Coordinates of N, CA and C in Angstrom, one line a residue:
M207 N 0.9 -1.2 0.1 CA -0.1 0.1 0.0 C 0.9 1.2 0.0
P208 N 0.6 2.1 -0.9 CA 1.4 3.4 -0.8 C 1.4 4.1 0.6
R209 N 2.6 4.8 0.7 CA 2.7 5.4 2.1 C 1.6 6.3 2.5
P210 N 1.0 7.3 1.7 CA 0.0 8.1 2.1 C -1.2 7.3 2.5
L211 N -1.6 6.3 1.6 CA -2.7 5.4 2.0 C -2.6 4.8 3.3
S212 N -1.5 4.5 3.7 CA -1.3 3.7 4.8 C -1.4 4.6 6.0
A213 N -0.8 5.8 6.0 CA -1.1 6.9 6.9 C -2.4 7.3 7.0
L214 N -3.4 7.2 5.9 CA -4.7 7.6 6.0 C -5.5 6.5 6.6
A215 N -5.2 5.3 6.3 CA -5.9 4.1 6.9 C -5.7 4.0 8.4
A216 N -4.4 4.2 8.9 CA -4.1 4.3 10.4 C -4.8 5.4 11.2
S217 N -4.8 6.6 10.4 CA -5.6 7.7 11.0 C -7.1 7.4 11.2
L218 N -7.7 6.8 10.1 CA -9.1 6.3 10.3 C -9.3 5.3 11.5
L219 N -8.3 4.4 11.5 CA -8.6 3.2 12.6 C -8.4 3.9 14.0
T220 N -7.6 4.9 14.0 CA -7.5 5.6 15.4 C -8.6 6.4 15.7
F221 N -9.3 7.1 14.6 CA -10.3 8.0 14.8 C -11.8 7.2 15.2
V222 N -11.9 6.1 14.7 CA -13.1 5.4 14.9 C -13.4 5.3 16.5
P223 N -12.3 4.5 17.3 CA -12.7 4.5 18.6 C -12.9 5.7 19.4
L224 N -12.2 6.8 19.0 CA -12.3 8.0 19.7 C -13.5 8.4 19.4
S225 N -14.2 8.5 18.3 CA -15.4 8.9 18.0 C -16.7 8.2 18.7
A226 N -16.5 6.8 19.0 CA -17.4 6.1 19.8 C -17.3 6.3 21.2
A227 N -16.2 6.6 21.8 CA -16.2 7.1 23.2 C -16.6 8.3 23.3
A228 N -16.5 9.2 22.4 CA -16.9 10.6 22.4 C -18.5 10.6 22.3
Q229 N -19.0 9.7 21.4 CA -20.5 9.6 21.3 C -20.9 9.0 22.7
E230 N -20.4 8.1 23.4 CA -21.0 7.5 24.4 C -20.8 8.5 25.6
A231 N -19.8 9.3 25.7 CA -19.8 10.4 26.9 C -21.0 11.4 26.5
E232 N -21.4 11.5 25.3 CA -22.6 12.6 25.1 C -23.9 12.0 25.3
T233 N -23.9 10.8 25.6 CA -25.3 10.0 25.9 C -25.7 10.1 27.2
W234 N -27.1 10.3 27.5 CA -27.5 10.2 28.7 C -27.6 8.7 29.2
R235 N -27.2 8.5 30.5 CA -27.4 7.2 31.2 C -27.9 7.2 32.5
Y236 N -28.8 6.4 32.8 CA -29.8 6.5 34.0 C -29.7 5.2 34.9
Q237 N -29.9 5.5 36.2 CA -30.0 4.4 37.0 C -30.8 4.6 38.2
L238 N -31.7 3.7 38.9 CA -32.6 3.8 39.8 C -32.2 2.7 40.9
S239 N -32.2 3.3 42.1 CA -31.8 2.4 43.2 C -32.9 2.4 44.3
P240 N -33.9 1.6 44.4 CA -34.6 1.5 45.6 C -33.9 0.8 46.7
Y241 N -34.0 1.3 47.9 CA -33.2 0.8 49.1 C -34.0 0.7 50.4
L242 N -33.6 -0.2 51.3 CA -34.0 -0.3 52.6 C -33.0 0.1 53.7
W243 N -33.5 1.1 54.5 CA -32.4 1.7 55.4 C -33.0 1.3 56.8
G244 N -32.3 0.5 57.5 CA -32.6 0.0 58.8 C -32.0 0.8 60.0
A245 N -32.7 2.0 60.0 CA -32.1 3.1 60.8 C -32.8 3.1 62.1
G246 N -32.3 3.3 63.3 CA -32.9 3.6 64.5 C -32.9 5.2 64.5
L247 N -33.7 5.7 65.4 CA -34.1 7.1 65.6 C -34.0 7.7 66.9
S248 N -33.0 8.6 67.2 CA -32.9 9.2 68.5 C -32.9 10.7 68.5
G249 N -33.2 11.4 69.5 CA -33.3 12.8 69.7 C -34.4 13.4 70.5
E250 N -34.7 14.6 70.0 CA -35.9 15.4 70.6 C -36.9 15.9 69.4
A251 N -38.2 15.7 69.9 CA -39.1 16.2 69.1 C -40.2 17.0 70.0
G252 N -40.7 18.2 69.4 CA -41.4 19.1 70.2 C -42.4 19.9 69.3
V253 N -43.6 20.1 69.6 CA -44.6 20.8 68.8 C -45.3 21.8 69.7
I254 N -45.1 21.9 71.0 CA -45.7 23.0 72.0 C -44.8 23.9 72.3
P255 N -45.1 25.3 72.0 CA -44.2 26.3 72.4 C -44.1 26.5 74.0
G256 N -42.9 26.4 74.5 CA -42.7 26.5 76.1 C -42.8 25.1 76.5
A257 N -43.2 24.3 76.1 CA -43.2 22.8 76.7 C -42.0 22.0 76.4
P258 N -41.5 21.1 77.2 CA -40.3 20.3 77.1 C -40.5 19.4 75.8
P259 N -39.4 19.2 75.0 CA -39.6 18.5 74.0 C -39.5 17.0 74.4
V260 N -40.1 16.0 73.6 CA -40.1 14.5 74.0 C -38.9 13.8 73.4
D261 N -38.1 13.1 74.5 CA -37.0 12.4 73.9 C -37.3 11.0 73.3
V262 N -36.9 10.9 72.2 CA -37.0 9.7 71.3 C -35.9 8.8 71.1
D263 N -35.9 7.6 71.4 CA -34.8 6.7 71.2 C -35.3 5.3 70.9
L264 N -35.2 5.1 69.4 CA -35.9 3.8 68.8 C -34.9 3.0 68.3
S265 N -34.7 1.8 68.4 CA -34.0 1.1 67.6 C -34.7 0.8 66.2
F266 N -33.9 0.0 65.4 CA -34.6 -0.4 64.0 C -35.8 -1.4 64.3
R267 N -35.7 -2.2 65.4 CA -36.8 -3.2 65.7 C -37.9 -2.4 66.0
D268 N -37.7 -1.5 67.0 CA -38.8 -0.6 67.6 C -39.6 0.1 66.3
I269 N -38.7 0.5 65.4 CA -39.3 1.3 64.3 C -40.1 0.2 63.5
L270 N -39.6 -0.9 63.2 CA -40.3 -1.9 62.3 C -41.6 -2.2 63.0
D271 N -41.8 -2.3 64.4 CA -42.9 -2.5 65.1 C -44.0 -1.4 64.9
D272 N -43.3 -0.3 64.8 CA -44.3 0.9 64.8 C -44.4 1.6 63.4
L273 N -43.8 1.0 62.5 CA -43.7 1.5 61.0 C -45.1 1.3 60.4
E274 N -45.5 2.5 59.7 CA -46.8 2.3 59.0 C -46.7 2.5 57.4
I275 N -45.7 3.2 57.2 CA -45.5 3.4 55.6 C -43.9 3.7 55.4
A276 N -43.3 3.3 54.3 CA -41.8 3.6 54.1 C -41.7 3.5 52.6
A277 N -41.0 4.6 52.0 CA -40.6 4.5 50.6 C -39.3 5.3 50.5
M278 N -38.3 4.6 49.8 CA -36.9 5.2 49.7 C -36.4 4.7 48.3
A279 N -35.8 5.8 47.7 CA -35.2 5.5 46.3 C -34.1 6.6 46.0
V280 N -33.2 6.1 45.3 CA -32.3 7.2 44.6 C -32.3 7.1 43.1
G281 N -32.3 8.1 42.4 CA -32.3 8.1 41.0 C -31.1 9.0 40.5
Q282 N -30.6 8.6 39.3 CA -29.5 9.4 38.8 C -29.4 9.4 37.4
A283 N -29.1 10.5 36.7 CA -29.1 10.7 35.3 C -27.5 11.4 35.0
R284 N -26.9 10.7 34.1 CA -25.5 11.2 33.9 C -25.2 11.3 32.4
K285 N -24.5 12.4 32.0 CA -24.0 12.8 30.9 C -22.6 13.3 30.9
G286 N -21.6 12.5 30.4 CA -20.3 13.0 30.4 C -19.8 13.1 31.9
N287 N -19.2 14.3 32.3 CA -18.7 14.5 33.6 C -19.8 15.1 34.6
W288 N -21.1 15.2 34.1 CA -22.0 15.9 34.9 C -23.1 14.7 35.2
A289 N -23.8 14.9 36.5 CA -24.8 14.1 36.7 C -25.9 14.7 37.6
I290 N -27.1 14.4 37.5 CA -28.2 14.8 38.5 C -28.6 13.8 39.3
Q291 N -28.6 13.9 40.6 CA -29.1 12.8 41.7 C -30.2 13.2 42.3
L292 N -31.1 12.4 42.6 CA -32.4 12.7 43.4 C -32.5 11.5 44.4
D293 N -32.8 11.9 45.6 CA -33.0 11.0 46.7 C -34.3 11.2 47.4
L294 N -35.2 10.3 47.5 CA -36.4 10.4 48.1 C -36.8 9.6 49.4
Q295 N -37.2 10.1 50.4 CA -37.5 9.4 51.5 C -39.0 9.9 52.0
H296 N -39.6 8.7 52.5 CA -41.0 9.0 53.0 C -41.1 7.9 54.1
V297 N -41.2 8.4 55.6 CA -41.3 7.3 56.5 C -42.4 7.9 57.4
R298 N -43.3 7.0 58.0 CA -44.4 7.2 59.0 C -44.1 6.3 60.2
T299 N -44.0 6.7 61.4 CA -43.9 5.9 62.5 C -44.7 6.5 63.7
K300 N -45.1 5.5 64.5 CA -45.8 5.9 65.9 C -45.2 5.2 66.8
S301 N -44.8 5.9 67.9 CA -43.9 5.2 69.1 C -44.2 6.0 70.3
G302 N -43.7 5.4 71.4 CA -43.9 6.1 72.8 C -42.5 6.9 72.9
G303 N -42.7 7.8 73.9 CA -41.5 8.7 74.2 C -41.4 9.0 75.6
D304 N -40.4 9.7 76.1 CA -40.1 10.1 77.4 C -40.3 11.7 77.5
V305 N -40.9 12.3 78.5 CA -41.0 13.7 78.7 C -40.6 14.1 80.0
P306 N -39.5 14.9 80.2 CA -38.9 15.2 81.2 C -39.8 16.2 82.2
S307 N -41.1 15.6 82.7 CA -41.9 16.4 83.5 C -42.7 15.5 84.5
D308 N -42.9 15.9 85.8 CA -43.7 15.1 86.6 C -45.1 15.0 86.4
D309 N -45.5 16.0 85.7 CA -47.0 15.9 85.3 C -47.4 15.0 84.2
V310 N -46.5 14.3 83.6 CA -46.7 13.4 82.4 C -46.5 12.0 82.7
N311 N -47.3 11.1 82.5 CA -47.1 9.6 82.7 C -46.6 9.0 81.5
S312 N -47.1 9.3 80.5 CA -46.7 8.8 79.2 C -46.9 9.8 78.0
A313 N -46.2 9.3 76.9 CA -46.3 10.3 75.7 C -46.1 9.3 74.5
E314 N -46.8 9.8 73.5 CA -46.7 9.0 72.1 C -46.5 9.9 71.0
V315 N -45.6 9.8 70.1 CA -45.1 10.6 68.9 C -45.6 9.9 67.8
D316 N -46.5 10.5 66.9 CA -46.8 9.9 65.5 C -46.3 11.1 64.6
A317 N -45.2 10.5 63.8 CA -44.2 11.5 62.9 C -44.3 10.8 61.5
T318 N -44.4 11.8 60.6 CA -44.3 11.5 59.1 C -43.3 12.5 58.8
T319 N -42.2 11.8 58.2 CA -41.1 12.5 57.7 C -40.8 12.4 56.2
Q320 N -40.6 13.5 55.4 CA -40.4 13.3 54.1 C -39.1 14.3 53.8
S321 N -38.3 13.6 52.9 CA -37.2 14.5 52.5 C -37.0 14.1 51.0
F322 N -36.7 15.3 50.1 CA -36.4 15.1 48.9 C -35.2 15.8 48.4
S323 N -34.1 15.4 48.0 CA -33.0 16.0 47.6 C -32.7 15.9 46.1
A324 N -32.2 17.1 45.6 CA -32.0 17.2 44.2 C -30.4 17.8 44.1
Q325 N -29.5 17.3 43.6 CA -28.1 17.7 43.5 C -27.6 17.6 42.1
L326 N -26.5 18.5 41.6 CA -25.9 18.5 40.6 C -24.5 18.0 40.9
D327 N -24.0 17.1 40.3 CA -22.6 16.4 40.6 C -21.6 16.6 39.3
Y328 N -20.4 16.8 39.7 CA -19.3 17.1 38.8 C -18.3 16.0 38.9
L329 N -17.7 15.2 37.9 CA -16.7 14.3 38.1 C -15.4 15.1 38.2
A330 N -14.9 15.2 39.3 CA -13.5 16.1 39.6 C -12.5 15.2 39.3
Y331 N -12.4 13.8 39.6 CA -11.3 13.0 39.5 C -11.9 11.6 38.9
E332 N -11.0 10.9 38.0 CA -11.2 9.7 37.5 C -10.0 9.1 37.0
A333 N -9.7 7.9 37.5 CA -8.5 7.2 37.3 C -8.7 5.7 37.7
A334 N -8.4 4.7 36.5 CA -8.4 3.4 36.8 C -9.6 2.9 37.7
G335 N -10.8 3.4 37.1 CA -12.0 3.1 37.8 C -12.5 3.8 39.0
T336 N -11.6 4.6 39.4 CA -12.0 5.4 40.8 C -12.5 6.8 40.2
E337 N -13.8 7.1 41.1 CA -14.3 8.2 40.6 C -14.5 9.0 41.9
L338 N -14.3 10.4 41.8 CA -14.7 11.4 42.8 C -15.5 12.4 42.3
W339 N -16.7 12.5 43.0 CA -17.8 13.5 42.5 C -17.8 14.8 43.5
V340 N -18.0 16.0 43.0 CA -18.2 17.1 43.9 C -19.8 17.4 43.6
S341 N -20.5 17.6 44.9 CA -21.9 17.6 44.7 C -22.4 18.8 45.3
G342 N -23.4 19.5 44.8 CA -24.1 20.7 45.5 C -25.6 20.6 45.0
G343 N -26.5 21.1 46.0 CA -27.9 21.1 45.7 C -28.7 21.5 46.8
L344 N -30.0 21.1 46.9 CA -31.0 21.3 47.9 C -31.6 20.1 48.4
R345 N -32.1 20.2 49.7 CA -32.8 19.1 50.3 C -34.1 19.7 50.8
Y346 N -35.1 19.1 50.6 CA -36.4 19.6 51.0 C -37.0 18.6 52.2
W347 N -37.3 19.1 53.3 CA -37.8 18.4 54.4 C -39.2 18.8 54.7
N348 N -40.1 18.0 55.1 CA -41.3 18.2 55.4 C -41.8 17.2 56.7
V349 N -41.9 17.7 58.0 CA -42.0 16.8 59.1 C -43.3 17.2 59.7
E350 N -44.4 16.2 59.9 CA -45.6 16.4 60.6 C -45.6 15.5 61.8
T351 N -45.8 16.2 63.0 CA -45.7 15.4 64.3 C -46.9 15.6 65.1
T352 N -47.5 14.5 65.7 CA -48.7 14.5 66.7 C -48.2 14.0 67.9
L353 N -48.3 14.8 69.1 CA -47.6 14.5 70.3 C -49.0 14.3 71.1
T354 N -49.0 13.2 71.7 CA -50.1 12.8 72.9 C -49.5 12.5 74.2
V355 N -49.8 13.3 75.2 CA -49.4 13.2 76.6 C -50.5 12.9 77.5
T356 N -50.1 12.0 78.4 CA -51.1 11.6 79.5 C -50.6 11.8 80.8
G357 N -51.5 12.4 81.8 CA -51.1 12.6 83.1 C -52.2 12.5 84.2
D358 N -52.0 12.5 85.3 CA -53.1 12.4 86.3 C -53.7 13.9 86.4
A359 N -53.0 14.8 86.4 CA -53.6 16.1 86.4 C -54.1 16.7 85.1
I360 N -53.4 16.3 84.1 CA -53.8 16.9 82.8 C -54.7 16.1 82.0
G361 N -54.8 14.8 82.3 CA -55.5 14.1 81.5 C -54.9 13.6 80.1
V362 N -55.6 13.6 79.1 CA -55.1 13.3 77.8 C -55.1 14.6 77.0
Q363 N -53.7 15.0 76.7 CA -53.7 16.2 75.7 C -53.0 15.7 74.6
K364 N -53.5 16.5 73.4 CA -52.9 16.2 72.1 C -52.4 17.5 71.4
A365 N -51.3 17.5 70.7 CA -51.0 18.6 69.9 C -50.3 18.3 68.7
R366 N -50.7 19.1 67.6 CA -50.2 18.8 66.3 C -49.1 19.9 65.9
G367 N -48.3 19.6 65.2 CA -47.2 20.6 64.7 C -46.7 20.0 63.3
S368 N -46.4 20.7 62.4 CA -45.5 20.7 61.2 C -44.7 21.7 60.8
D369 N -43.8 21.2 60.0 CA -42.8 22.4 59.6 C -42.1 21.6 58.3
S370 N -41.8 22.7 57.4 CA -41.1 22.4 56.0 C -40.0 23.3 55.9
W371 N -38.9 22.9 55.3 CA -37.9 23.8 55.1 C -37.1 23.3 53.9
W372 N -36.1 24.2 53.3 CA -35.1 23.8 52.3 C -33.7 23.9 53.2
D373 N -32.8 23.0 52.8 CA -31.3 22.9 53.3 C -30.5 22.9 52.1
P374 N -29.5 24.0 51.9 CA -28.5 23.7 50.9 C -27.7 22.8 51.3
V375 N -27.1 22.0 50.4 CA -26.3 20.7 50.4 C -25.1 20.8 49.7
V376 N -23.8 20.5 50.3 CA -22.7 20.3 49.5 C -21.9 19.2 49.9
G377 N -21.0 18.5 49.2 CA -20.5 17.4 49.7 C -19.7 16.6 48.5
L378 N -19.4 15.2 48.8 CA -18.4 14.5 47.8 C -19.2 13.2 47.9
R379 N -19.1 12.5 46.6 CA -19.5 11.0 46.8 C -18.3 10.3 45.8
G380 N -18.0 9.1 46.0 CA -17.0 8.5 45.2 C -17.4 6.9 45.1
R381 N -16.3 6.4 44.3 CA -16.5 4.9 44.1 C -14.9 4.5 43.7
M382 N -14.6 3.3 44.4 CA -13.2 2.8 43.9 C -13.4 1.2 43.9
P383 N -12.8 0.6 42.8 CA -13.1 -0.9 42.4 C -12.1 -1.5 43.5
L384 N -12.7 -2.7 43.8 CA -11.8 -3.7 44.7 C -11.5 -4.8 43.8
G385 N -12.3 -5.1 42.8 CA -11.9 -6.4 42.0 C -12.7 -6.2 40.7
A386 N -12.9 -7.4 40.0 CA -13.6 -7.3 38.8 C -15.1 -6.9 38.9
A387 N -15.8 -7.3 40.0 CA -17.2 -7.1 40.1 C -17.6 -6.4 41.4
S388 N -16.5 -6.0 42.3 CA -16.8 -5.6 43.6 C -16.2 -4.1 43.7
Y389 N -16.9 -3.1 44.6 CA -16.2 -1.9 44.7 C -16.7 -1.2 46.0
L390 N -15.9 -0.3 46.5 CA -16.1 0.5 47.5 C -17.0 1.8 47.0
T391 N -18.1 2.3 47.8 CA -18.8 3.4 47.4 C -19.1 4.3 48.7
G392 N -19.4 5.7 48.5 CA -19.8 6.2 49.6 C -20.1 7.7 49.4
W393 N -20.7 8.4 50.5 CA -20.9 10.0 50.1 C -20.6 10.5 51.6
A394 N -20.5 11.8 51.5 CA -20.4 12.8 52.8 C -21.1 14.1 52.4
Y395 N -22.1 14.4 53.1 CA -22.7 15.7 52.7 C -23.0 16.4 54.0
L396 N -22.9 17.7 53.8 CA -23.2 18.6 55.0 C -24.3 19.7 54.3
G397 N -25.0 20.3 55.3 CA -26.0 21.1 54.8 C -26.7 21.9 55.8
G398 N -27.7 22.8 55.7 CA -28.4 23.6 56.4 C -27.8 24.9 56.7
F399 N -26.7 24.9 57.5 CA -25.9 26.1 57.8 C -26.7 27.4 58.3
G400 N -27.9 27.1 58.8 CA -28.6 28.1 59.6 C -29.7 28.5 58.5
A401 N -29.6 28.2 57.1 CA -30.6 28.8 56.3 C -32.1 27.8 56.5
G402 N -32.0 26.6 56.6 CA -33.0 26.0 57.0 C -32.9 25.3 58.4
S403 N -32.3 24.0 58.5 CA -32.0 23.6 59.8 C -30.6 24.2 60.1
D404 N -30.2 24.2 61.5 CA -29.0 24.5 62.1 C -27.9 23.9 61.3
L405 N -28.0 22.4 61.2 CA -27.0 21.5 60.5 C -27.6 20.2 60.2
M406 N -27.2 19.8 59.0 CA -27.7 18.5 58.6 C -26.5 17.7 58.0
T407 N -26.3 16.4 58.4 CA -25.3 15.6 57.8 C -25.9 14.3 57.2
D408 N -25.2 13.8 56.3 CA -25.6 12.5 55.7 C -24.4 12.0 55.1
I409 N -24.0 10.6 55.8 CA -22.7 10.0 55.5 C -23.0 8.5 55.3
F410 N -22.4 8.0 54.1 CA -22.6 6.5 53.7 C -21.5 6.1 53.4
L411 N -21.1 4.8 54.0 CA -19.9 4.0 53.4 C -20.3 2.7 53.3
G412 N -20.0 2.0 52.1 CA -20.6 0.7 51.9 C -19.7 0.1 50.5
A413 N -20.2 -1.1 50.2 CA -19.5 -1.8 49.2 C -20.7 -2.3 48.2
G414 N -20.3 -2.6 47.0 CA -21.1 -2.9 46.0 C -20.7 -4.1 45.1
Y415 N -21.7 -4.7 44.5 CA -21.3 -6.1 43.7 C -22.0 -6.1 42.5
E416 N -21.4 -6.2 41.3 CA -22.1 -6.1 40.1 C -22.7 -7.6 39.8
I417 N -24.0 -7.6 39.9 CA -24.7 -8.9 39.5 C -24.5 -9.1 38.0
S418 N -24.8 -8.0 37.3 CA -24.7 -8.1 35.7 C -24.4 -6.7 35.1
E419 N -24.3 -6.4 34.0 CA -23.9 -5.4 33.4 C -24.7 -4.2 33.8
R420 N -26.3 -4.5 34.0 CA -27.3 -3.5 34.4 C -27.6 -3.5 35.8
T421 N -27.3 -4.4 36.6 CA -27.7 -4.6 38.0 C -26.6 -4.7 39.0
A422 N -26.8 -4.3 40.2 CA -25.8 -4.3 41.2 C -26.5 -4.2 42.7
L423 N -25.9 -5.0 43.6 CA -26.2 -5.0 44.9 C -25.4 -4.0 45.8
V424 N -26.0 -3.1 46.7 CA -25.1 -2.3 47.4 C -25.6 -2.4 48.8
G425 N -24.6 -2.5 49.9 CA -24.8 -2.4 51.2 C -23.7 -1.7 52.0
G426 N -24.2 -1.2 53.2 CA -23.3 -0.4 53.9 C -23.8 0.1 55.2
L427 N -23.3 1.3 55.8 CA -23.9 1.9 57.0 C -23.9 3.5 56.7
R428 N -25.2 3.8 57.2 CA -25.6 5.4 56.8 C -26.0 6.1 58.0
Y429 N -25.4 7.3 58.2 CA -25.7 8.1 59.2 C -26.3 9.5 58.8
Q430 N -27.4 9.9 59.4 CA -27.9 11.1 58.9 C -28.5 11.9 60.2
S431 N -28.3 13.0 60.3 CA -28.9 14.1 61.3 C -29.4 15.4 60.9
V432 N -30.2 15.8 61.6 CA -30.8 17.1 61.2 C -31.2 17.9 62.6
D433 N -31.1 19.1 62.7 CA -31.4 19.8 63.9 C -32.0 21.2 63.3
R434 N -33.5 21.1 63.5 CA -34.3 22.1 63.0 C -35.1 22.6 64.3
R435 N -35.1 23.9 64.5 CA -35.9 24.6 65.7 C -36.4 25.8 65.1
D436 N -37.7 26.0 65.1 CA -38.5 27.0 64.7 C -39.6 27.3 65.6
E437 N -39.3 28.3 66.5 CA -40.3 28.7 67.5 C -40.6 27.5 68.3
G438 N -41.8 27.0 68.3 CA -42.0 25.7 69.2 C -41.8 24.5 68.6
F439 N -41.5 24.4 67.4 CA -41.3 23.2 66.7 C -40.0 22.7 66.6
I440 N -39.6 21.6 67.2 CA -38.3 20.9 67.3 C -38.2 19.6 66.7
W441 N -37.1 19.5 65.9 CA -36.9 18.1 65.3 C -35.4 17.9 65.2
D442 N -34.9 17.6 66.2 CA -33.4 17.4 66.4 C -33.1 15.8 66.6
V443 N -32.8 15.1 65.6 CA -32.6 13.7 65.5 C -31.5 13.1 64.7
E444 N -31.2 12.0 65.2 CA -30.1 11.3 64.5 C -30.6 9.8 63.9
Q445 N -30.1 9.5 62.8 CA -30.6 8.0 62.4 C -29.3 7.3 61.8
T446 N -29.2 6.1 62.3 CA -28.1 5.3 62.0 C -28.5 4.0 61.9
G447 N -27.8 3.2 60.7 CA -28.2 1.8 60.7 C -27.8 1.4 59.3
P448 N -27.9 0.1 59.1 CA -27.4 -0.5 57.9 C -28.6 -0.2 56.6
L449 N -27.8 -0.3 55.4 CA -28.5 0.1 54.2 C -28.3 -0.8 53.2
I450 N -29.3 -1.4 52.4 CA -29.1 -2.2 51.4 C -30.1 -1.9 50.2
G451 N -29.5 -1.9 49.1 CA -30.3 -1.4 48.0 C -29.9 -2.2 46.5
L452 N -30.6 -2.0 45.7 CA -30.6 -2.5 44.3 C -30.4 -1.5 43.2
T453 N -29.3 -1.6 42.4 CA -29.2 -0.5 41.5 C -29.5 -1.2 40.1
V454 N -30.5 -0.5 39.4 CA -30.7 -0.9 38.0 C -30.3 0.1 37.1
R455 N -29.6 -0.3 36.1 CA -29.1 0.8 35.0 C -30.0 0.6 33.7
F456 N -30.3 1.8 33.1 CA -30.9 1.5 31.7 C -30.6 2.9 30.9

């Protein structure tokens, strides 16, 4: 083959894979991850201005006993070095609590908690399968609480309160391969900063296993806390427990 044609053929062979890679980078890719978070709940909840808050301390077994409804899922859309990530949680529980008052014999807390996060992620580092993403976005909270207290002098008293707010959220998430099908994954987010809650944290560390090209199992430990105080409404709680989910790509 003449030398100019050889050079042209080599150039075309080099160009074709690059064009395919570039085309893949410009394609939207999606994944959905429903999950179960076996988290306990501890902290303070209050809805009556001037009244002491109820101390809540529940294990995951307690929450399972008192659970009325729960829905949790993470969705992601990625194109090149950018991604949009959504996280939805909806949990309703009813449980007993303690009130630091001599006038109260027992207390019950009926709480519905909803949170929805929307984040924009940028791939800041990538090498040999390791990824580090920088994230920023907003998390919406809606908490509805009914507090029922019983005492010899006060009888049965019931109070309802609700609050909703937006927290700015910033943080990191990443992934590092361990083997051909296994990997480490996790995130660390901070938010609130007085704009909505005083402080919000969300930390997860876990591992995943690729079942197939389109599905993976993920498990680990998640910690989340939020401290919201608005006049008489108090929602200062922590949640910690194992998380397991299934990721489906399409």
